[in-house]
């Protein structure tokens, strides 16, 4: 496919927020809606071109993002501060561009990334949530939250994460560094449901890794595992040794950092100064 | 219609959470789905009867509730602690019973109420929210939040609220007491959007009153009104003098209190001790 753009273009970095519920993940696929296809469609309706949009992370089907980062080409005649509104007016309601800036043509959102943060939201208690919490995984059984919080840090570090990787990756290089693995306990909601957010940070992750780590932490909460099992789970290098993957709708890509950038919470949010 | 229940029944008070998006309000209507009809359907499938469910407040189409209170008859053979699960398994996903207790047969959820709390959630900023905030009213224009916060309290008190009532109520007794009218400013979200929650408390409200009060506060935020206009708006006794009603999806009935009960936040939530 050849680009038919006739304008002088420049490379723009955008930050994207989306509710992944209606999409079969970030990446373009045949016969299934993807966030990438929706963003490319908006860009190409804006420019009349056929350009591609490349992102930092290929979020899985049903996974959300608050700060996905992507790169695309746009006409130089469009001021960069007008890019969010120009794209948002062409995007579906469940996708929004929250920031845009010019960047080097060599910028690669995937390989230049130095850190990503994922959050996994979980509520627990006998009554399922009816109002507004469809981005949490709700579990009915009681959880030993103290055991989960104490064990979470053991899932961080420099390890072979084969036990947390898709089975097709067995035998490949599955060594990764997880810089943060922390369970934050929020106050119970008005209906008495417990609320947990599990934060995981690192430069790169295996497909399904965060959901497998979450499922393992859940197994600690239910008593299936205890913290002494974690070294054994790593050593097994076998997906069956860890917990089942938690469902996608609790997972959200919070932010992606590049060299020289401070964490969003230290600068007042994704679009803070 | 005659009840066909053949069991000995007792009166049960329930607390209900719902996402009102799919319903034409609480109250049963012909040819339109209502929360009341959904709850009655669940109760009657459980009991085989044709009983009614009466609630504290008739929330309007699209309005949500975290702590609606209702009363119904159930067989004495069903332990009250099993009521939430028995009903939740028969209710749609967007309605949940979060608590149940036995009560006096004379208990009237509407007339016995001593205080209700509504919240109205509002976000503002140029980028519409794509992820998870469909229960907020999003406005693109900047708001003078300090002016709104300073004026909010002026909407409380013992007043004739005709200017905040549906036009059909002109000439009726529209004097009400609003015990709290307070704007809480939350930290901006990751995309830099401002977040506000407007809390209103009182024993009883006119149809549409809280949304009209919210719209008037919004008018202060945009500069259409200033705080000195509020006495004039009350005195006009004319719906056209106040701001337009804010849309229903930002409004939520948080809780309903009865004699001798403490506020949910003082007892750790709606189902706290």
Short mmCIF file of C-alpha atoms in Angstrom, two decimals:
data_model
loop_
_atom_site.label_atom_id
_atom_site.label_comp_id
_atom_site.label_asym_id
_atom_site.label_seq_id
_atom_site.Cartn_x
_atom_site.Cartn_y
_atom_site.Cartn_z
CA UNK A 1 0.00 0.00 0.00
CA UNK A 2 1.39 3.41 -0.96
CA UNK A 3 0.66 6.57 0.96
CA UNK A 4 -1.28 9.01 -1.21
CA UNK A 5 -0.60 12.01 0.99
CA UNK A 6 0.57 15.00 -0.99
CA UNK A 7 1.19 17.36 1.92
CA UNK A 8 4.38 17.84 3.89
CA UNK A 9 3.93 15.72 6.97
CA UNK A 10 5.46 15.63 10.39
CA UNK A 11 5.51 13.01 13.08
CA UNK A 12 3.15 13.51 16.02
CA UNK A 13 3.05 11.62 19.29
CA UNK A 14 -0.40 11.19 20.82
CA UNK A 15 -1.65 9.91 24.16
CA UNK A 16 -4.84 7.86 23.89
CA UNK A 17 -7.49 6.89 26.43
CA UNK A 18 -9.88 4.05 25.58
CA UNK A 19 -12.44 1.67 26.96
CA UNK A 20 -11.36 -1.63 25.41
CA UNK A 21 -14.68 -3.43 26.03
CA UNK A 22 -15.86 -3.23 22.41
CA UNK A 23 -12.49 -3.99 20.78
CA UNK A 24 -10.51 -7.07 20.03
CA UNK A 25 -7.38 -5.37 21.41
CA UNK A 26 -5.14 -2.61 20.07
CA UNK A 27 -3.78 -4.32 16.99
CA UNK A 28 -5.49 -4.31 13.57
CA UNK A 29 -7.03 -7.70 12.77
CA UNK A 30 -9.12 -9.03 9.96
CA UNK A 31 -12.83 -9.21 10.72
CA UNK A 32 -12.60 -7.86 14.25
CA UNK A 33 -12.75 -4.26 15.51
CA UNK A 34 -9.50 -2.94 16.96
CA UNK A 35 -8.52 0.33 18.62
CA UNK A 36 -5.71 0.77 16.08
CA UNK A 37 -8.15 0.47 13.15
CA UNK A 38 -10.50 3.01 14.75
CA UNK A 39 -7.66 5.51 15.28
CA UNK A 40 -6.27 4.95 11.77
CA UNK A 41 -9.72 5.45 10.31
CA UNK A 42 -10.05 8.79 12.15
CA UNK A 43 -6.57 9.89 11.04
CA UNK A 44 -7.18 8.94 7.44
CA UNK A 45 -10.54 10.66 7.31
CA UNK A 46 -8.76 13.76 8.61
CA UNK A 47 -5.84 13.63 6.16
CA UNK A 48 -7.26 11.79 3.17
CA UNK A 49 -4.21 9.51 3.45
CA UNK A 50 -3.68 5.86 4.32
CA UNK A 51 -1.14 6.17 7.12
CA UNK A 52 -0.53 3.77 9.98
CA UNK A 53 -0.55 4.45 13.70
CA UNK A 54 2.01 2.59 15.84
CA UNK A 55 1.58 2.22 19.61
CA UNK A 56 3.75 1.49 22.66
CA UNK A 57 1.86 -1.63 23.70
CA UNK A 58 -0.51 -4.06 22.03
CA UNK A 59 -3.21 -4.22 24.65
CA UNK A 60 -5.23 -7.41 24.55
CA UNK A 61 -8.96 -7.80 23.78
CA UNK A 62 -11.08 -6.01 26.38
CA UNK A 63 -8.13 -4.26 28.05
CA UNK A 64 -8.37 -0.49 28.62
CA UNK A 65 -5.87 2.35 28.43
CA UNK A 66 -5.64 5.73 30.07
CA UNK A 67 -2.23 6.62 28.60
CA UNK A 68 -1.43 4.53 25.52
CA UNK A 69 1.20 6.32 23.41
CA UNK A 70 1.22 6.17 19.62
CA UNK A 71 2.88 7.89 16.70
CA UNK A 72 1.48 8.98 13.35
CA UNK A 73 2.09 11.39 10.48
CA UNK A 74 -0.03 14.49 10.07
CA UNK A 75 0.10 17.49 7.72
CA UNK A 76 2.37 20.30 8.92
CA UNK A 77 -0.49 22.69 8.29
CA UNK A 78 -2.41 21.25 11.25
CA UNK A 79 -1.16 22.90 14.47
CA UNK A 80 -0.26 20.19 16.96
CA UNK A 81 -2.44 21.74 19.68
CA UNK A 82 -5.45 21.20 17.43
CA UNK A 83 -4.75 17.48 16.92
CA UNK A 84 -6.74 16.10 19.91
CA UNK A 85 -9.97 17.86 18.92
CA UNK A 86 -9.48 17.12 15.19
CA UNK A 87 -9.18 13.40 15.95
CA UNK A 88 -11.73 13.23 18.80
CA UNK A 89 -14.46 14.60 16.57
CA UNK A 90 -13.77 11.62 14.24
CA UNK A 91 -13.33 8.93 16.91
CA UNK A 92 -16.02 6.80 18.59
CA UNK A 93 -17.06 7.77 22.15
CA UNK A 94 -14.94 5.05 23.75
CA UNK A 95 -11.63 6.38 22.34
CA UNK A 96 -10.17 9.85 22.99
CA UNK A 97 -6.85 11.53 22.22
CA UNK A 98 -5.91 13.36 25.42
CA UNK A 99 -2.61 14.94 24.34
CA UNK A 100 -0.46 15.47 21.23
CA UNK A 101 3.06 16.79 20.66
CA UNK A 102 5.58 16.94 17.83
CA UNK A 103 8.36 14.37 18.05
CA UNK A 104 11.46 13.20 16.19
CA UNK A 105 10.77 11.16 13.07
CA UNK A 106 12.91 8.42 14.63
CA UNK A 107 10.68 8.14 17.75
CA UNK A 108 9.52 4.56 18.24
CA UNK A 109 6.80 4.29 20.88
CA UNK A 110 7.45 0.61 21.50
CA UNK A 111 11.24 0.35 21.55
CA UNK A 112 12.04 3.75 23.04
CA UNK A 113 9.79 3.12 26.06
CA UNK A 114 11.67 2.97 29.37
CA UNK A 115 8.75 2.15 31.66
CA UNK A 116 5.04 1.26 31.50
CA UNK A 117 2.48 1.12 34.26
CA UNK A 118 -0.50 -1.22 34.26
CA UNK A 119 -3.23 -1.22 36.89
CA UNK A 120 -5.54 -4.12 37.63
CA UNK A 121 -8.74 -3.24 39.54
CA UNK A 122 -10.50 -5.82 41.64
CA UNK A 123 -13.55 -5.66 43.91
CA UNK A 124 -14.66 -8.43 46.25
CA UNK A 125 -17.73 -9.13 48.30
CA UNK A 126 -20.96 -11.10 48.05
CA UNK A 127 -22.93 -8.48 46.05
CA UNK A 128 -21.97 -7.87 42.43
CA UNK A 129 -21.55 -4.18 41.51
CA UNK A 130 -24.47 -2.78 39.49
CA UNK A 131 -23.32 0.80 39.11
CA UNK A 132 -20.34 1.99 37.18
CA UNK A 133 -17.67 -0.50 38.05
CA UNK A 134 -17.48 -2.56 34.90
CA UNK A 135 -13.76 -1.97 34.71
CA UNK A 136 -13.13 -4.03 37.85
CA UNK A 137 -12.98 -7.77 38.19
CA UNK A 138 -15.57 -8.66 40.83
CA UNK A 139 -15.03 -11.80 42.89
CA UNK A 140 -17.64 -13.04 45.34
CA UNK A 141 -15.40 -14.92 47.71
CA UNK A 142 -13.59 -13.29 50.61
CA UNK A 143 -9.90 -12.59 50.03
CA UNK A 144 -6.96 -12.56 52.44
CA UNK A 145 -5.90 -9.09 51.37
CA UNK A 146 -3.04 -8.88 53.87
CA UNK A 147 -1.49 -12.04 52.41
CA UNK A 148 -1.91 -10.68 48.88
CA UNK A 149 -0.34 -7.34 49.78
CA UNK A 150 2.59 -9.03 51.51
CA UNK A 151 3.22 -11.35 48.56
CA UNK A 152 2.82 -8.84 45.73
CA UNK A 153 6.40 -7.57 45.92
CA UNK A 154 7.73 -11.11 45.43
CA UNK A 155 6.39 -11.05 41.86
CA UNK A 156 8.73 -8.13 41.01
CA UNK A 157 12.41 -8.40 40.15
CA UNK A 158 14.54 -9.84 37.38
CA UNK A 159 13.14 -13.30 36.67
CA UNK A 160 12.31 -15.85 34.03
CA UNK A 161 8.53 -15.22 33.72
CA UNK A 162 7.77 -18.35 31.64
CA UNK A 163 5.21 -19.46 34.27
CA UNK A 164 3.34 -16.19 33.56
CA UNK A 165 3.62 -16.35 29.76
CA UNK A 166 1.46 -17.90 27.08
CA UNK A 167 2.38 -21.55 26.53
CA UNK A 168 3.55 -20.81 22.98
CA UNK A 169 6.41 -18.82 24.52
CA UNK A 170 7.84 -21.82 26.37
CA UNK A 171 11.50 -22.12 25.38
CA UNK A 172 11.85 -18.48 24.30
CA UNK A 173 13.60 -15.74 26.24
CA UNK A 174 11.06 -14.91 28.90
CA UNK A 175 13.39 -13.09 31.27
CA UNK A 176 11.93 -9.71 32.18
CA UNK A 177 12.39 -7.09 34.87
CA UNK A 178 9.33 -6.00 36.84
CA UNK A 179 10.19 -2.82 38.72
CA UNK A 180 7.03 -2.54 40.77
CA UNK A 181 4.40 -5.05 41.86
CA UNK A 182 2.27 -3.52 44.56
CA UNK A 183 -1.26 -4.04 45.84
CA UNK A 184 -3.03 -0.88 47.00
CA UNK A 185 -6.03 -1.40 49.29
CA UNK A 186 -8.73 1.27 48.87
CA UNK A 187 -11.55 1.94 51.35
CA UNK A 188 -14.59 -0.32 50.87
CA UNK A 189 -17.36 1.11 48.69
CA UNK A 190 -20.78 2.14 50.07
CA UNK A 191 -22.11 -1.41 49.62
CA UNK A 192 -19.20 -2.81 51.66
CA UNK A 193 -17.27 -4.30 48.74
CA UNK A 194 -13.51 -4.40 49.13
CA UNK A 195 -11.54 -2.53 46.49
CA UNK A 196 -8.01 -3.35 45.39
CA UNK A 197 -5.75 -1.92 42.70
CA UNK A 198 -2.68 -3.91 41.72
CA UNK A 199 0.05 -1.78 40.10
CA UNK A 200 2.71 -3.35 37.91
CA UNK A 201 5.55 -1.42 36.26
CA UNK A 202 8.34 -2.47 33.94
CA UNK A 203 9.92 -1.75 30.57
CA UNK A 204 8.36 -4.67 28.74
CA UNK A 205 6.00 -7.50 29.51
CA UNK A 206 5.15 -10.86 27.99
CA UNK A 207 1.74 -11.30 26.41
CA UNK A 208 -0.74 -11.94 29.25
CA UNK A 209 1.93 -11.53 31.94
CA UNK A 210 0.13 -8.95 34.10
CA UNK A 211 -3.13 -10.90 34.03
CA UNK A 212 -1.27 -14.10 34.99
CA UNK A 213 0.47 -12.25 37.84
CA UNK A 214 -2.90 -10.89 38.98
CA UNK A 215 -4.44 -14.36 38.88
CA UNK A 216 -1.56 -15.69 40.97
CA UNK A 217 -2.03 -12.94 43.54
CA UNK A 218 -5.75 -13.82 43.58
CA UNK A 219 -4.72 -17.43 44.30
CA UNK A 220 -2.83 -16.15 47.34
CA UNK A 221 -5.96 -14.29 48.44
CA UNK A 222 -8.10 -17.43 48.23
CA UNK A 223 -5.50 -19.64 49.96
CA UNK A 224 -4.66 -21.71 46.89
CA UNK A 225 -1.07 -20.42 47.13
CA UNK A 226 0.99 -18.86 49.88
CA UNK A 227 3.98 -16.59 49.55
CA UNK A 228 6.41 -19.47 49.88
CA UNK A 229 5.00 -20.91 46.65
CA UNK A 230 6.22 -17.99 44.56
CA UNK A 231 9.87 -19.09 44.17
CA UNK A 232 8.57 -22.53 43.18
CA UNK A 233 6.19 -20.98 40.60
CA UNK A 234 9.05 -19.01 39.00
CA UNK A 235 11.34 -22.09 39.02
CA UNK A 236 8.74 -24.33 37.38
CA UNK A 237 8.82 -22.34 34.09
CA UNK A 238 5.40 -23.82 33.44
CA UNK A 239 2.21 -21.81 32.91
CA UNK A 240 0.23 -24.42 34.88
CA UNK A 241 2.27 -23.67 38.02
CA UNK A 242 0.92 -20.09 38.35
CA UNK A 243 -2.67 -18.91 38.79
CA UNK A 244 -5.16 -18.60 35.95
CA UNK A 245 -5.18 -15.29 34.10
CA UNK A 246 -7.50 -12.67 35.55
CA UNK A 247 -10.13 -11.42 33.05
CA UNK A 248 -9.19 -8.54 30.71
CA UNK A 249 -11.72 -5.94 31.82
CA UNK A 250 -9.88 -5.19 35.10
CA UNK A 251 -6.65 -4.27 33.29
CA UNK A 252 -5.67 -0.76 32.19
CA UNK A 253 -2.45 0.57 30.60
CA UNK A 254 -1.98 3.67 32.75
CA UNK A 255 1.09 5.31 31.22
CA UNK A 256 4.22 4.86 29.14
CA UNK A 257 7.46 6.73 29.90
CA UNK A 258 10.32 7.70 27.55
CA UNK A 259 13.92 8.77 28.33
CA UNK A 260 14.14 11.93 30.42
CA UNK A 261 10.43 11.97 31.36
CA UNK A 262 9.13 12.04 34.92
CA UNK A 263 6.30 9.85 36.14
CA UNK A 264 2.85 11.34 35.39
CA UNK A 265 1.94 11.45 39.09
CA UNK A 266 5.00 13.68 39.69
CA UNK A 267 3.90 16.16 37.03
CA UNK A 268 0.17 16.31 37.83
CA UNK A 269 -1.19 13.78 35.32
CA UNK A 270 -0.61 12.61 31.76
CA UNK A 271 -0.99 16.07 30.29
CA UNK A 272 0.50 17.96 33.26
CA UNK A 273 3.51 20.25 32.90
CA UNK B 1 -55.13 -7.45 40.99
CA UNK B 2 -55.17 -9.92 43.92
CA UNK B 3 -52.06 -11.31 45.52
CA UNK B 4 -51.91 -15.08 45.06
CA UNK B 5 -49.29 -15.64 47.72
CA UNK B 6 -50.26 -18.45 50.07
CA UNK B 7 -47.28 -18.19 52.44
CA UNK B 8 -47.00 -16.15 55.61
CA UNK B 9 -45.18 -13.04 54.56
CA UNK B 10 -43.17 -10.40 56.34
CA UNK B 11 -42.08 -6.94 55.32
CA UNK B 12 -38.48 -6.54 54.24
CA UNK B 13 -36.56 -3.33 53.64
CA UNK B 14 -33.96 -3.48 50.90
CA UNK B 15 -31.20 -1.13 49.73
CA UNK B 16 -30.79 -1.08 45.96
CA UNK B 17 -27.94 0.06 43.72
CA UNK B 18 -28.64 0.67 40.03
CA UNK B 19 -27.31 2.15 36.84
CA UNK B 20 -30.33 4.04 35.55
CA UNK B 21 -29.03 4.39 31.96
CA UNK B 22 -31.30 1.70 30.52
CA UNK B 23 -34.44 2.63 32.50
CA UNK B 24 -37.15 5.19 32.19
CA UNK B 25 -36.79 5.99 35.89
CA UNK B 26 -37.80 4.11 39.03
CA UNK B 27 -41.57 4.10 38.61
CA UNK B 28 -43.52 1.46 36.67
CA UNK B 29 -44.78 2.80 33.34
CA UNK B 30 -46.60 1.33 30.42
CA UNK B 31 -44.37 0.43 27.48
CA UNK B 32 -41.11 1.61 29.05
CA UNK B 33 -38.65 -0.31 31.21
CA UNK B 34 -38.42 0.85 34.83
CA UNK B 35 -36.28 -0.14 37.78
CA UNK B 36 -39.42 -0.84 39.84
CA UNK B 37 -40.76 -3.26 37.21
CA UNK B 38 -37.41 -5.08 37.07
CA UNK B 39 -37.30 -5.45 40.87
CA UNK B 40 -40.95 -6.53 41.06
CA UNK B 41 -40.35 -9.08 38.33
CA UNK B 42 -37.42 -10.55 40.30
CA UNK B 43 -39.45 -10.62 43.53
CA UNK B 44 -42.43 -12.25 41.86
CA UNK B 45 -40.32 -14.89 40.15
CA UNK B 46 -38.86 -15.65 43.58
CA UNK B 47 -42.21 -15.82 45.41
CA UNK B 48 -44.68 -16.79 42.70
CA UNK B 49 -46.73 -13.79 43.87
CA UNK B 50 -47.72 -10.47 42.35
CA UNK B 51 -46.51 -8.09 45.04
CA UNK B 52 -45.46 -4.47 44.65
CA UNK B 53 -42.21 -2.82 45.68
CA UNK B 54 -42.39 0.75 47.01
CA UNK B 55 -39.34 3.03 47.11
CA UNK B 56 -38.18 6.16 48.95
CA UNK B 57 -37.71 8.27 45.83
CA UNK B 58 -38.92 8.09 42.25
CA UNK B 59 -35.64 8.66 40.44
CA UNK B 60 -36.07 10.11 36.97
CA UNK B 61 -35.15 8.46 33.63
CA UNK B 62 -31.40 7.85 33.42
CA UNK B 63 -30.71 8.72 37.07
CA UNK B 64 -28.68 6.26 39.15
CA UNK B 65 -28.85 5.10 42.76
CA UNK B 66 -26.32 3.71 45.16
CA UNK B 67 -28.68 3.56 48.13
CA UNK B 68 -32.33 3.60 47.05
CA UNK B 69 -34.51 2.13 49.81
CA UNK B 70 -37.60 0.04 49.09
CA UNK B 71 -40.02 -2.22 50.91
CA UNK B 72 -41.63 -5.49 49.84
CA UNK B 73 -43.26 -8.63 51.20
CA UNK B 74 -41.38 -11.91 51.23
CA UNK B 75 -42.14 -15.36 52.66
CA UNK B 76 -41.11 -15.81 56.28
CA UNK B 77 -39.37 -19.00 55.26
CA UNK B 78 -36.70 -17.01 53.42
CA UNK B 79 -34.06 -15.86 55.93
CA UNK B 80 -33.55 -12.12 55.52
CA UNK B 81 -29.78 -12.51 55.14
CA UNK B 82 -30.39 -14.61 52.03
CA UNK B 83 -32.60 -11.96 50.37
CA UNK B 84 -29.87 -10.02 48.50
CA UNK B 85 -28.48 -13.12 46.76
CA UNK B 86 -31.97 -14.54 46.08
CA UNK B 87 -32.96 -11.32 44.31
CA UNK B 88 -29.61 -10.56 42.67
CA UNK B 89 -29.60 -13.89 40.88
CA UNK B 90 -32.94 -12.84 39.32
CA UNK B 91 -32.08 -9.20 38.57
CA UNK B 92 -30.33 -7.75 35.51
CA UNK B 93 -26.65 -6.80 35.84
CA UNK B 94 -27.39 -3.11 36.24
CA UNK B 95 -29.51 -3.55 39.41
CA UNK B 96 -28.29 -5.10 42.69
CA UNK B 97 -29.76 -5.44 46.18
CA UNK B 98 -26.90 -4.55 48.52
CA UNK B 99 -28.64 -5.01 51.89
CA UNK B 100 -31.89 -6.34 53.39
CA UNK B 101 -33.43 -6.23 56.86
CA UNK B 102 -36.78 -6.99 58.48
CA UNK B 103 -38.88 -3.94 59.24
CA UNK B 104 -42.22 -2.95 60.73
CA UNK B 105 -45.21 -3.56 58.47
CA UNK B 106 -46.00 0.15 58.85
CA UNK B 107 -42.62 1.26 57.48
CA UNK B 108 -43.11 3.66 54.57
CA UNK B 109 -39.86 4.32 52.69
CA UNK B 110 -41.13 7.56 51.20
CA UNK B 111 -42.91 9.27 54.09
CA UNK B 112 -40.75 7.99 56.95
CA UNK B 113 -37.56 9.32 55.30
CA UNK B 114 -35.82 12.07 57.28
CA UNK B 115 -32.98 12.83 54.87
CA UNK B 116 -31.79 11.92 51.37
CA UNK B 117 -28.48 12.60 49.72
CA UNK B 118 -28.03 13.10 45.98
CA UNK B 119 -24.68 13.57 44.26
CA UNK B 120 -24.17 15.17 40.87
CA UNK B 121 -20.85 14.38 39.14
CA UNK B 122 -19.38 16.76 36.61
CA UNK B 123 -16.11 16.76 34.65
CA UNK B 124 -14.84 19.65 32.57
CA UNK B 125 -12.07 20.14 30.07
CA UNK B 126 -11.57 20.12 26.31
CA UNK B 127 -11.24 16.32 25.91
CA UNK B 128 -14.34 14.18 26.39
CA UNK B 129 -13.81 11.16 28.70
CA UNK B 130 -13.56 7.83 26.83
CA UNK B 131 -12.98 5.52 29.78
CA UNK B 132 -15.39 4.73 32.52
CA UNK B 133 -16.88 8.07 33.33
CA UNK B 134 -20.29 7.82 31.75
CA UNK B 135 -21.92 8.72 35.03
CA UNK B 136 -20.50 12.24 34.88
CA UNK B 137 -21.77 15.18 32.91
CA UNK B 138 -18.84 16.32 30.78
CA UNK B 139 -18.67 19.98 29.76
CA UNK B 140 -16.00 21.26 27.40
CA UNK B 141 -15.89 24.86 28.51
CA UNK B 142 -13.77 26.08 31.39
CA UNK B 143 -15.64 26.69 34.65
CA UNK B 144 -15.04 29.20 37.42
CA UNK B 145 -15.01 26.52 40.09
CA UNK B 146 -14.24 28.92 42.92
CA UNK B 147 -17.35 30.95 42.09
CA UNK B 148 -19.44 27.77 41.93
CA UNK B 149 -18.12 26.52 45.28
CA UNK B 150 -18.73 29.88 46.93
CA UNK B 151 -22.30 30.08 45.60
CA UNK B 152 -23.38 26.48 46.23
CA UNK B 153 -24.37 27.10 49.84
CA UNK B 154 -26.75 29.88 48.79
CA UNK B 155 -28.97 27.23 47.16
CA UNK B 156 -29.55 25.57 50.56
CA UNK B 157 -32.04 26.71 53.19
CA UNK B 158 -35.80 26.97 53.58
CA UNK B 159 -37.09 28.49 50.35
CA UNK B 160 -39.81 28.47 47.75
CA UNK B 161 -38.10 26.37 45.05
CA UNK B 162 -40.62 27.11 42.28
CA UNK B 163 -37.80 28.43 40.06
CA UNK B 164 -36.22 24.95 40.31
CA UNK B 165 -39.44 22.97 39.79
CA UNK B 166 -41.20 21.69 36.71
CA UNK B 167 -43.49 24.33 35.23
CA UNK B 168 -46.58 22.21 35.98
CA UNK B 169 -45.87 22.80 39.68
CA UNK B 170 -46.23 26.58 39.42
CA UNK B 171 -48.79 27.65 42.01
CA UNK B 172 -48.41 24.56 44.18
CA UNK B 173 -46.58 24.41 47.50
CA UNK B 174 -42.96 24.35 46.42
CA UNK B 175 -41.41 25.33 49.72
CA UNK B 176 -38.70 22.86 50.67
CA UNK B 177 -35.73 22.72 53.02
CA UNK B 178 -32.33 21.88 51.54
CA UNK B 179 -29.98 21.02 54.38
CA UNK B 180 -26.78 20.77 52.37
CA UNK B 181 -25.71 22.17 49.01
CA UNK B 182 -21.96 21.80 48.65
CA UNK B 183 -19.56 21.52 45.75
CA UNK B 184 -16.57 19.23 46.35
CA UNK B 185 -13.57 19.75 44.05
CA UNK B 186 -11.63 16.54 43.35
CA UNK B 187 -8.10 16.40 41.91
CA UNK B 188 -8.00 16.53 38.09
CA UNK B 189 -7.90 13.16 36.35
CA UNK B 190 -4.85 11.88 34.43
CA UNK B 191 -6.00 13.63 31.25
CA UNK B 192 -6.23 16.95 33.10
CA UNK B 193 -10.02 17.10 33.30
CA UNK B 194 -11.45 18.89 36.31
CA UNK B 195 -13.74 16.79 38.52
CA UNK B 196 -16.55 18.12 40.67
CA UNK B 197 -19.17 16.44 42.84
CA UNK B 198 -22.14 18.49 43.99
CA UNK B 199 -23.84 17.10 47.12
CA UNK B 200 -27.41 18.00 47.95
CA UNK B 201 -29.28 16.79 51.05
CA UNK B 202 -32.80 17.28 52.27
CA UNK B 203 -35.92 15.44 53.36
CA UNK B 204 -37.83 15.86 50.14
CA UNK B 205 -37.25 17.43 46.74
CA UNK B 206 -39.39 18.60 43.87
CA UNK B 207 -39.29 16.68 40.62
CA UNK B 208 -36.13 17.81 38.76
CA UNK B 209 -35.05 20.12 41.59
CA UNK B 210 -31.50 18.82 42.01
CA UNK B 211 -30.82 18.89 38.27
CA UNK B 212 -32.17 22.46 38.08
CA UNK B 213 -29.97 23.47 41.04
CA UNK B 214 -26.96 21.83 39.32
CA UNK B 215 -27.71 23.65 36.08
CA UNK B 216 -27.90 26.94 37.97
CA UNK B 217 -24.54 26.27 39.61
CA UNK B 218 -23.15 25.47 36.15
CA UNK B 219 -24.47 28.87 35.02
CA UNK B 220 -22.41 30.46 37.78
CA UNK B 221 -19.37 28.52 36.53
CA UNK B 222 -19.79 29.82 32.98
CA UNK B 223 -20.47 33.40 34.09
CA UNK B 224 -24.14 33.47 33.06
CA UNK B 225 -25.05 34.08 36.70
CA UNK B 226 -23.19 35.35 39.71
CA UNK B 227 -23.92 34.70 43.37
CA UNK B 228 -25.89 37.91 43.69
CA UNK B 229 -28.39 36.53 41.18
CA UNK B 230 -29.47 33.71 43.49
CA UNK B 231 -31.89 35.70 45.70
CA UNK B 232 -33.42 37.09 42.50
CA UNK B 233 -33.79 33.55 41.06
CA UNK B 234 -35.61 32.35 44.20
CA UNK B 235 -37.82 35.45 44.26
CA UNK B 236 -38.84 35.08 40.59
CA UNK B 237 -40.72 31.80 41.24
CA UNK B 238 -40.25 31.14 37.54
CA UNK B 239 -38.45 28.15 36.07
CA UNK B 240 -37.00 30.37 33.33
CA UNK B 241 -35.12 32.45 35.94
CA UNK B 242 -32.84 29.55 36.96
CA UNK B 243 -30.37 27.55 34.84
CA UNK B 244 -31.40 24.74 32.54
CA UNK B 245 -31.57 21.27 34.13
CA UNK B 246 -28.31 19.32 34.03
CA UNK B 247 -28.62 15.95 32.21
CA UNK B 248 -29.79 12.92 34.21
CA UNK B 249 -26.72 10.70 33.89
CA UNK B 250 -24.64 12.76 36.36
CA UNK B 251 -27.20 12.34 39.16
CA UNK B 252 -27.16 9.57 41.77
CA UNK B 253 -29.37 8.96 44.83
CA UNK B 254 -26.64 8.17 47.35
CA UNK B 255 -28.62 7.31 50.47
CA UNK B 256 -31.88 7.66 52.39
CA UNK B 257 -32.02 8.02 56.17
CA UNK B 258 -34.80 7.09 58.62
CA UNK B 259 -35.39 8.19 62.24
CA UNK B 260 -32.57 7.21 64.58
CA UNK B 261 -30.13 6.28 61.81
CA UNK B 262 -26.67 7.77 61.43
CA UNK B 263 -25.26 8.92 58.10
CA UNK B 264 -23.71 6.07 56.09
CA UNK B 265 -20.29 7.77 56.04
CA UNK B 266 -20.32 7.71 59.87
CA UNK B 267 -20.96 3.97 59.95
CA UNK B 268 -18.58 2.89 57.18
CA UNK B 269 -20.97 2.72 54.23
CA UNK B 270 -24.54 1.72 53.42
CA UNK B 271 -24.19 -1.75 54.87
CA UNK B 272 -21.75 -0.80 57.66
CA UNK B 273 -22.51 -1.47 61.29
#
